[in-house]
Short mmCIF file of C-alpha atoms in Angstrom, two decimals:
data_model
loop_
_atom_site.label_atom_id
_atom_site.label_comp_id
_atom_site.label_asym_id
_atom_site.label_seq_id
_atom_site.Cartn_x
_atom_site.Cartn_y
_atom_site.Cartn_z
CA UNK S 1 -52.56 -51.79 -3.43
CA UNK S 2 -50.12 -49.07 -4.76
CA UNK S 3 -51.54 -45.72 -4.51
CA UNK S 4 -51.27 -43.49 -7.44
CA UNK S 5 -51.99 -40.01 -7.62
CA UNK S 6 -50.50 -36.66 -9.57
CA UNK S 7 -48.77 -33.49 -8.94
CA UNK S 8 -50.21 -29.99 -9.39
CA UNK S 9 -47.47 -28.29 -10.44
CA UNK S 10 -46.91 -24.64 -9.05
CA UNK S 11 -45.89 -23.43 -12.64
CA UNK S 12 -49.69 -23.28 -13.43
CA UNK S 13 -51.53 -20.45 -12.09
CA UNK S 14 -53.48 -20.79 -8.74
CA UNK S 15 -56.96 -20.36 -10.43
CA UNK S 16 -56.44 -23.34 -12.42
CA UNK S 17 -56.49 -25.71 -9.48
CA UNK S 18 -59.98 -25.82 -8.89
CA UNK S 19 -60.99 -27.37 -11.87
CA UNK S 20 -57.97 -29.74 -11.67
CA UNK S 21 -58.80 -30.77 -8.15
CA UNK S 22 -62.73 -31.58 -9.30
CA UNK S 23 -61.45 -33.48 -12.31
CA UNK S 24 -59.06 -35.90 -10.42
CA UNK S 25 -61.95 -36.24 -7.85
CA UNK S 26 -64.89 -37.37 -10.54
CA UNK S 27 -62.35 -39.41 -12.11
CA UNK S 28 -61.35 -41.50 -8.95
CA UNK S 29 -58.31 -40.25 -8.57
CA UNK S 30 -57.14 -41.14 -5.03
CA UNK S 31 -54.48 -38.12 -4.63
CA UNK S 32 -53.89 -34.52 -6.02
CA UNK S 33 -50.15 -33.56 -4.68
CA UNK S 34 -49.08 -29.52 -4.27
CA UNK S 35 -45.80 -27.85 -3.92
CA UNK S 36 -45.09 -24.71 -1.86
CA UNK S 37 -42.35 -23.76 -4.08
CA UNK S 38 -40.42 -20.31 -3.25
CA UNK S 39 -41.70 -17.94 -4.84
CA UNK S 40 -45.13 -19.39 -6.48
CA UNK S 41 -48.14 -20.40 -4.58
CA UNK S 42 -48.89 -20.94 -0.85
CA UNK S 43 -49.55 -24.84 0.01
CA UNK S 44 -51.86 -24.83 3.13
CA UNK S 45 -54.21 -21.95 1.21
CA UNK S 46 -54.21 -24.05 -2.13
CA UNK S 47 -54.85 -27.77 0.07
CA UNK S 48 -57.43 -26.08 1.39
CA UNK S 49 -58.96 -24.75 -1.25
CA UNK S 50 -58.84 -28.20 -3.33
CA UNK S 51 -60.11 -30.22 -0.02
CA UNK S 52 -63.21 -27.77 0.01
CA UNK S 53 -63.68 -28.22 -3.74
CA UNK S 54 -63.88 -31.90 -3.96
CA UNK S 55 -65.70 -34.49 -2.03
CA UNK S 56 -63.18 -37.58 -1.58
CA UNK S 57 -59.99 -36.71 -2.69
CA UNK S 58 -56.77 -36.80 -0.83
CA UNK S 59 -54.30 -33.77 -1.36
CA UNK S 60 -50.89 -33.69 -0.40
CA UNK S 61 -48.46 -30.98 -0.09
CA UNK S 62 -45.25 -32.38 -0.91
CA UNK S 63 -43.34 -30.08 1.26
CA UNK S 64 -44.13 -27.37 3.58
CA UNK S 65 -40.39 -25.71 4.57
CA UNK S 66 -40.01 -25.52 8.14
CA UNK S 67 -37.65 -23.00 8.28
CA UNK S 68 -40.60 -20.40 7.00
CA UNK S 69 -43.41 -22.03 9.69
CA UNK S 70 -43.09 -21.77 12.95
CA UNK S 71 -44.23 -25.61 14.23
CA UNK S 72 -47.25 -24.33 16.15
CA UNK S 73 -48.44 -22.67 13.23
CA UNK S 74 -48.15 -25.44 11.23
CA UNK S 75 -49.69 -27.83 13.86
CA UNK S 76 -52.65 -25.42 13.86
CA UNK S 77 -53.42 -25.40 10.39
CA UNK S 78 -52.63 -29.31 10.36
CA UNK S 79 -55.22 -29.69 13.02
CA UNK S 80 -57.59 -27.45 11.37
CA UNK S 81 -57.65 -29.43 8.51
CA UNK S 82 -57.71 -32.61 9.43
CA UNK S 83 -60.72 -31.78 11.22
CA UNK S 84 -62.61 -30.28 8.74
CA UNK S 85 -61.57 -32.90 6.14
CA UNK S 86 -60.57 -36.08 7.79
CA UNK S 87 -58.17 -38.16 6.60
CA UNK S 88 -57.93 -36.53 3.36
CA UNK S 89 -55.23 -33.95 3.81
CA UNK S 90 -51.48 -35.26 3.76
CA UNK S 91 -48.97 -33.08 5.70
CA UNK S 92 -45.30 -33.21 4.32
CA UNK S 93 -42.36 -31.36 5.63
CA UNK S 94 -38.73 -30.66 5.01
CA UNK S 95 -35.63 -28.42 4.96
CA UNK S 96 -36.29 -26.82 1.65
CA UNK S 97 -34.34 -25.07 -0.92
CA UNK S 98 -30.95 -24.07 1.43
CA UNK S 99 -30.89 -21.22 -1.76
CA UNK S 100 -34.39 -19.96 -1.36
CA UNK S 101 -34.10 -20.09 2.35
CA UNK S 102 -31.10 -17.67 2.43
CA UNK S 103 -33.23 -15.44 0.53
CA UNK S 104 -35.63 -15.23 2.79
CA UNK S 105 -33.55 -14.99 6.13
CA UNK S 106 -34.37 -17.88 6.98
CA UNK S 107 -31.13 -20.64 6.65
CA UNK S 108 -31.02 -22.71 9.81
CA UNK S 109 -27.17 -23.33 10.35
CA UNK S 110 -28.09 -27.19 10.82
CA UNK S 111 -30.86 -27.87 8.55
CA UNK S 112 -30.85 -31.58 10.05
CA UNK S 113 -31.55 -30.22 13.81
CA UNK S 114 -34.25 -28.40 12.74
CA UNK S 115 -36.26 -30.74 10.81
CA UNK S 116 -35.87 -33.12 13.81
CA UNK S 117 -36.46 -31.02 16.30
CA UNK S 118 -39.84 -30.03 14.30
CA UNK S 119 -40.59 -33.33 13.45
CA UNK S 120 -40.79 -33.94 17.18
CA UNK S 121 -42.54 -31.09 17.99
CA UNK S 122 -45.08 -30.86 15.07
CA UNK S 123 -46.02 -34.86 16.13
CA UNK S 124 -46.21 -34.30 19.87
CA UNK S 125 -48.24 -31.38 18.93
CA UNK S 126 -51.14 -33.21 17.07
CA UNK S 127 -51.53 -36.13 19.19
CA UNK S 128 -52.75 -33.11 21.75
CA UNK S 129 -49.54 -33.26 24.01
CA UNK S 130 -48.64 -29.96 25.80
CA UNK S 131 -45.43 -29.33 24.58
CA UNK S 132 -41.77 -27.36 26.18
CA UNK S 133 -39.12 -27.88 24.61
CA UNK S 134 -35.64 -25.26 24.39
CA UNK S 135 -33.69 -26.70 21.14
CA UNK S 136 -31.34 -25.25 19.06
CA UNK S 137 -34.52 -23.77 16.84
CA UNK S 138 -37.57 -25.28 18.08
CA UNK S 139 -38.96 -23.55 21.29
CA UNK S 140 -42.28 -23.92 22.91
CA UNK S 141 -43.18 -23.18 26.01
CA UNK S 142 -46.78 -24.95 27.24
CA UNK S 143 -47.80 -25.03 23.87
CA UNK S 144 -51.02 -27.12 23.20
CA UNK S 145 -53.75 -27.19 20.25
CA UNK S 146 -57.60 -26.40 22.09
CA UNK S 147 -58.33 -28.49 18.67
CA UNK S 148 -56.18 -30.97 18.40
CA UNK S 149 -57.11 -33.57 15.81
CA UNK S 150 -59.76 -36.57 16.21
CA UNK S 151 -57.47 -38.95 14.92
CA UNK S 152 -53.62 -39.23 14.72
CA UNK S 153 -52.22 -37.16 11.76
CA UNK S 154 -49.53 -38.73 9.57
CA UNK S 155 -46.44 -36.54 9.22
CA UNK S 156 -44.06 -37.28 5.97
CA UNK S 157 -40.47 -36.09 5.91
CA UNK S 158 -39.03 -35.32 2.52
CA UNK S 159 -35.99 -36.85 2.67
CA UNK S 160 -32.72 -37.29 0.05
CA UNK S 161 -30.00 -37.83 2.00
CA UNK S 162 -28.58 -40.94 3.89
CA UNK S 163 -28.46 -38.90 7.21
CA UNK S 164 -32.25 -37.23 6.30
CA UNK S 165 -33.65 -40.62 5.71
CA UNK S 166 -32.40 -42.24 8.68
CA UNK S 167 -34.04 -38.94 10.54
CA UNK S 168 -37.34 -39.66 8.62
CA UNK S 169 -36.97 -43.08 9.62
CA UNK S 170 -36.38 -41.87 13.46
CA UNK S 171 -38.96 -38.93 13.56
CA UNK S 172 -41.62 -39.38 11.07
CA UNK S 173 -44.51 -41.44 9.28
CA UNK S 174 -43.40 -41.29 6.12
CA UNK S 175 -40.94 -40.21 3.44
CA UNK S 176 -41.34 -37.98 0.13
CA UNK S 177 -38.62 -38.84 -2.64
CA UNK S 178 -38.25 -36.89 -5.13
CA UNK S 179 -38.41 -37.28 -8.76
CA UNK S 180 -34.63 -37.77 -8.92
CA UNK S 181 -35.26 -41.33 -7.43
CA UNK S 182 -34.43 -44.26 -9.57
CA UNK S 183 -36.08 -48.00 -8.30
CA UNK S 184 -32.95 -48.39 -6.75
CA UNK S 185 -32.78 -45.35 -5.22
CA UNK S 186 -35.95 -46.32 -3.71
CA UNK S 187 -34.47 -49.58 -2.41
CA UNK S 188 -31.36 -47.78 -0.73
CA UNK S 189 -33.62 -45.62 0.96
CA UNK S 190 -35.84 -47.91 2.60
CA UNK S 191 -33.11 -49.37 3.42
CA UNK S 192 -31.84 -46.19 5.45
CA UNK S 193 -35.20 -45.39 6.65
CA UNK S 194 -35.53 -49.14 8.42
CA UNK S 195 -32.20 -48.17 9.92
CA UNK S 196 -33.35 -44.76 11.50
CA UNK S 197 -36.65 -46.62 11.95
CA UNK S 198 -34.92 -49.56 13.98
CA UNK S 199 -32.36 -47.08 16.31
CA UNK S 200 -35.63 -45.21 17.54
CA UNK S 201 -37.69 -48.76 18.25
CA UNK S 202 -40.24 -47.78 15.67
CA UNK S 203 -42.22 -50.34 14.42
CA UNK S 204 -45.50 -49.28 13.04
CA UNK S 205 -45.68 -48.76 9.28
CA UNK S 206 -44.04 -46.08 7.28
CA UNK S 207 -45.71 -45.06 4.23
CA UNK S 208 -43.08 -44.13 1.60
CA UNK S 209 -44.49 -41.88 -1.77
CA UNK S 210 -42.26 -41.65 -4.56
CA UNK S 211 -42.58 -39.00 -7.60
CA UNK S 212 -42.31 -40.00 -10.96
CA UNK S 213 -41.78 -37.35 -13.64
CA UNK S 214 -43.73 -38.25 -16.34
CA UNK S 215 -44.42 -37.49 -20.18
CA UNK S 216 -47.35 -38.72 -22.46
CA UNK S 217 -48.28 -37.98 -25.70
CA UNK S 218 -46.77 -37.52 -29.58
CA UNK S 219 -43.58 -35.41 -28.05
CA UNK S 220 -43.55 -37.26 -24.88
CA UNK S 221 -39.46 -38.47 -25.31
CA UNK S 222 -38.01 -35.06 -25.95
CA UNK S 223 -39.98 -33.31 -23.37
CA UNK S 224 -39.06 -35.76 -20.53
CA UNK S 225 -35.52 -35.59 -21.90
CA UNK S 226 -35.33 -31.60 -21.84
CA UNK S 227 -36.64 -31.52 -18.23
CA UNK S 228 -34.22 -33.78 -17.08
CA UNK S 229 -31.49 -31.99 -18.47
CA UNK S 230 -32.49 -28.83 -17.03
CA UNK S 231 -33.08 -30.50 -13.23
CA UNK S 232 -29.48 -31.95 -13.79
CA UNK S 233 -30.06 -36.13 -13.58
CA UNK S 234 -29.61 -36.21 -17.38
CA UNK S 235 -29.96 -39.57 -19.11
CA UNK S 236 -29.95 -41.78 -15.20
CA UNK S 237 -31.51 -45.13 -16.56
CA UNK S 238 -34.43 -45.52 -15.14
CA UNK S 239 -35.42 -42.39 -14.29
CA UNK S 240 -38.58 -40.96 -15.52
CA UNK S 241 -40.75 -42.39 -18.28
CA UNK S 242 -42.47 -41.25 -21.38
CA UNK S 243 -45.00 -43.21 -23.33
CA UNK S 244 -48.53 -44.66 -23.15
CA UNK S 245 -50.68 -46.11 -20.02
CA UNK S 246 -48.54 -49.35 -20.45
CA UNK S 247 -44.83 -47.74 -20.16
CA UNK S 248 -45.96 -45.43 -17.26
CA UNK S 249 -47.80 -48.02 -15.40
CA UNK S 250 -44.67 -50.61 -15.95
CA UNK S 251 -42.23 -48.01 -14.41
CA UNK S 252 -44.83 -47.06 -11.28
CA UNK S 253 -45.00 -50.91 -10.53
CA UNK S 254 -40.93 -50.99 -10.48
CA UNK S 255 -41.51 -48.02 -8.32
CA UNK S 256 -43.56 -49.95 -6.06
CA UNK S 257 -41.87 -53.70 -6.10
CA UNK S 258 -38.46 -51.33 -5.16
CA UNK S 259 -40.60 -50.32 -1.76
CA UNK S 260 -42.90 -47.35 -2.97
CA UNK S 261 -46.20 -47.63 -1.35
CA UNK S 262 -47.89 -44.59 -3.41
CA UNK S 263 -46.49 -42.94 -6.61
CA UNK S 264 -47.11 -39.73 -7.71
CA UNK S 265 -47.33 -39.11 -11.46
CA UNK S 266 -45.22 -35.49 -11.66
CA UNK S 267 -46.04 -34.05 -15.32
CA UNK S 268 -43.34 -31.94 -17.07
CA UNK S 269 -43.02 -28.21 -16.32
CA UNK S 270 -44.16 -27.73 -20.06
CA UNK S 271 -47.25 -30.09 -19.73
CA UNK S 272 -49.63 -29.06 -22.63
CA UNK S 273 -52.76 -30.43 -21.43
CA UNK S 274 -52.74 -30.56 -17.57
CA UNK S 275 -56.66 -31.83 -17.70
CA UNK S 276 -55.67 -34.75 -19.97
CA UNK S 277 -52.71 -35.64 -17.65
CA UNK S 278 -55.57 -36.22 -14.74
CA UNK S 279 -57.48 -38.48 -17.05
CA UNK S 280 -54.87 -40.22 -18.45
CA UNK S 281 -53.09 -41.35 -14.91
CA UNK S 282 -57.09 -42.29 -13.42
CA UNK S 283 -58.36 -43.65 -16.35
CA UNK S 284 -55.63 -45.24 -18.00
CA UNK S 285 -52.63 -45.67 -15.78
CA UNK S 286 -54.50 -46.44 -12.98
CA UNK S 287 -56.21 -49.93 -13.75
CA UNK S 288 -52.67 -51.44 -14.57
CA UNK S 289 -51.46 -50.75 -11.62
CA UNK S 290 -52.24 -53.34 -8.93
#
């Protein structure tokens, strides 16, 4: 079965999430997604916050930077949570913004070393290894969690670029792509992912989730259109959708038949009625959706 779930978007304030998260959870929802977007809201404080709120919901953060977490810290608050509420919270990582790195000081040189010497790292980490390692960023010395997790912890790489998708292919569970990704898109990427997958001898599954900006309602068109124009994609065919249950689910099954295994509804920046968004992808989008 596809998975479906929907984005939080960090352009709402914080104290909206809670009744957000609760809504998507009474409406069987299976996944709330967060972004830790510089400068707006922090994405392990608000997962946790939303996994303490609702009772079976799964909630993604769809990415954590690593050049602004130092990989213990995040395999500590990985752990942590995936303890306290297991299997429901989904841990993505990635370079981040190169422009909102630089304002922080924090730019790695090679943005492609880093994430796979984290990736490594940050994996080794939670299946309770004790970790050394002296890379170009990533440098532990005995490091160990005294709580590692129960059960193995999936790790998602967001991904966009032939060499970062072979990488997420090598070094990771899973791959984020963006909202920028056509069906197609979708295709070529699996595609590079199998071949990172296949150089490292991996051959478990790899769970690939897919964002799908999305527009419903009387002024659905034009506000898809303007958000597209002002992320830069423009008119791509095939990217995004606007209309009812029926459009939206048609364009998260291409999603899926092009090698999506969950999509992720992603509402416009100018979303009127974030509430009715969560009921309209669980109640309406969600049983056409095989």
């Amino acid at each position: 079965m596809t998975g479906l779930g929907a984005v939080f978007r960090p352009q709402l304030p914080p104290e909206r999430l809670r009744a957000l998260a609760r809504l998507a959870d009474e409406s069987g929802l299976e996944e709330l997604w967060l972004w830790e977007d510089c400068f707006l809201e922090g994405g392990v404080s608000a997962m946790a916050a939303a996994l303490a709120w609702t009772e079976r919901l799964r909630v993604g953060i769809g990415l954590l930077p690593v050049p602004l977490r130092n990989v213990a810290v995040t395999a500590m608050e990985a752990a942590t949570l995936e303890r306290m509420f297991p299997g429901r919270a989904i841990l993505g990582v990635g370079h981040g913004v190169q422009s909102w790195m630089g304002q922080v000081g924090a730019r790695a040189e090679s943005p492609l070393t880093l994430l796979r010497e984290y990736l490594d790292a940050l994996r080794a980490l939670l299946r309770g290894e004790r970790v050394t390692t002296h890379g170009r960023y990533v440098r532990l010395d005995g490091v160990a969690l005294d709580w590692p997790p129960a059960e193995p912890v999936r790790v998602l790489a967001g991904a966009t670029g032939p060499r970062s998708l072979r990488l997420s292919g090598e070094a990771a569970d899973g791959t984020i792509l963006t909202a920028a990704t056509t069906p197609e898109g979708v295709r070529r990427a699996r595609d590079l992912i199998d071949e990172g997958r296949a150089s490292a001898g991996r051959t478990g599954p790899h769970h690939v989730v897919v964002q799908l900006l999305t527009a419903t309602g009387p002024d659905a068109a034009a506000r898809l259109e303007a958000e597209l124009a002002a992320q830069g994609p423009g008119s791509v065919p095939g990217l995004g959708v606007a209309g009812d249950a029926s459009a939206v689910a048609k364009a998260v099954r291409r999603l899926a038949e092009a090698g999506a295994d969950t999509v992720v509804l992603q509402p416009t920046g100018d979303e009127p009625d974030p509430e009715g968004f969560v009921r309209f992808a669980a109640g309406e989008v969600r049983p056409l959706v095989p």
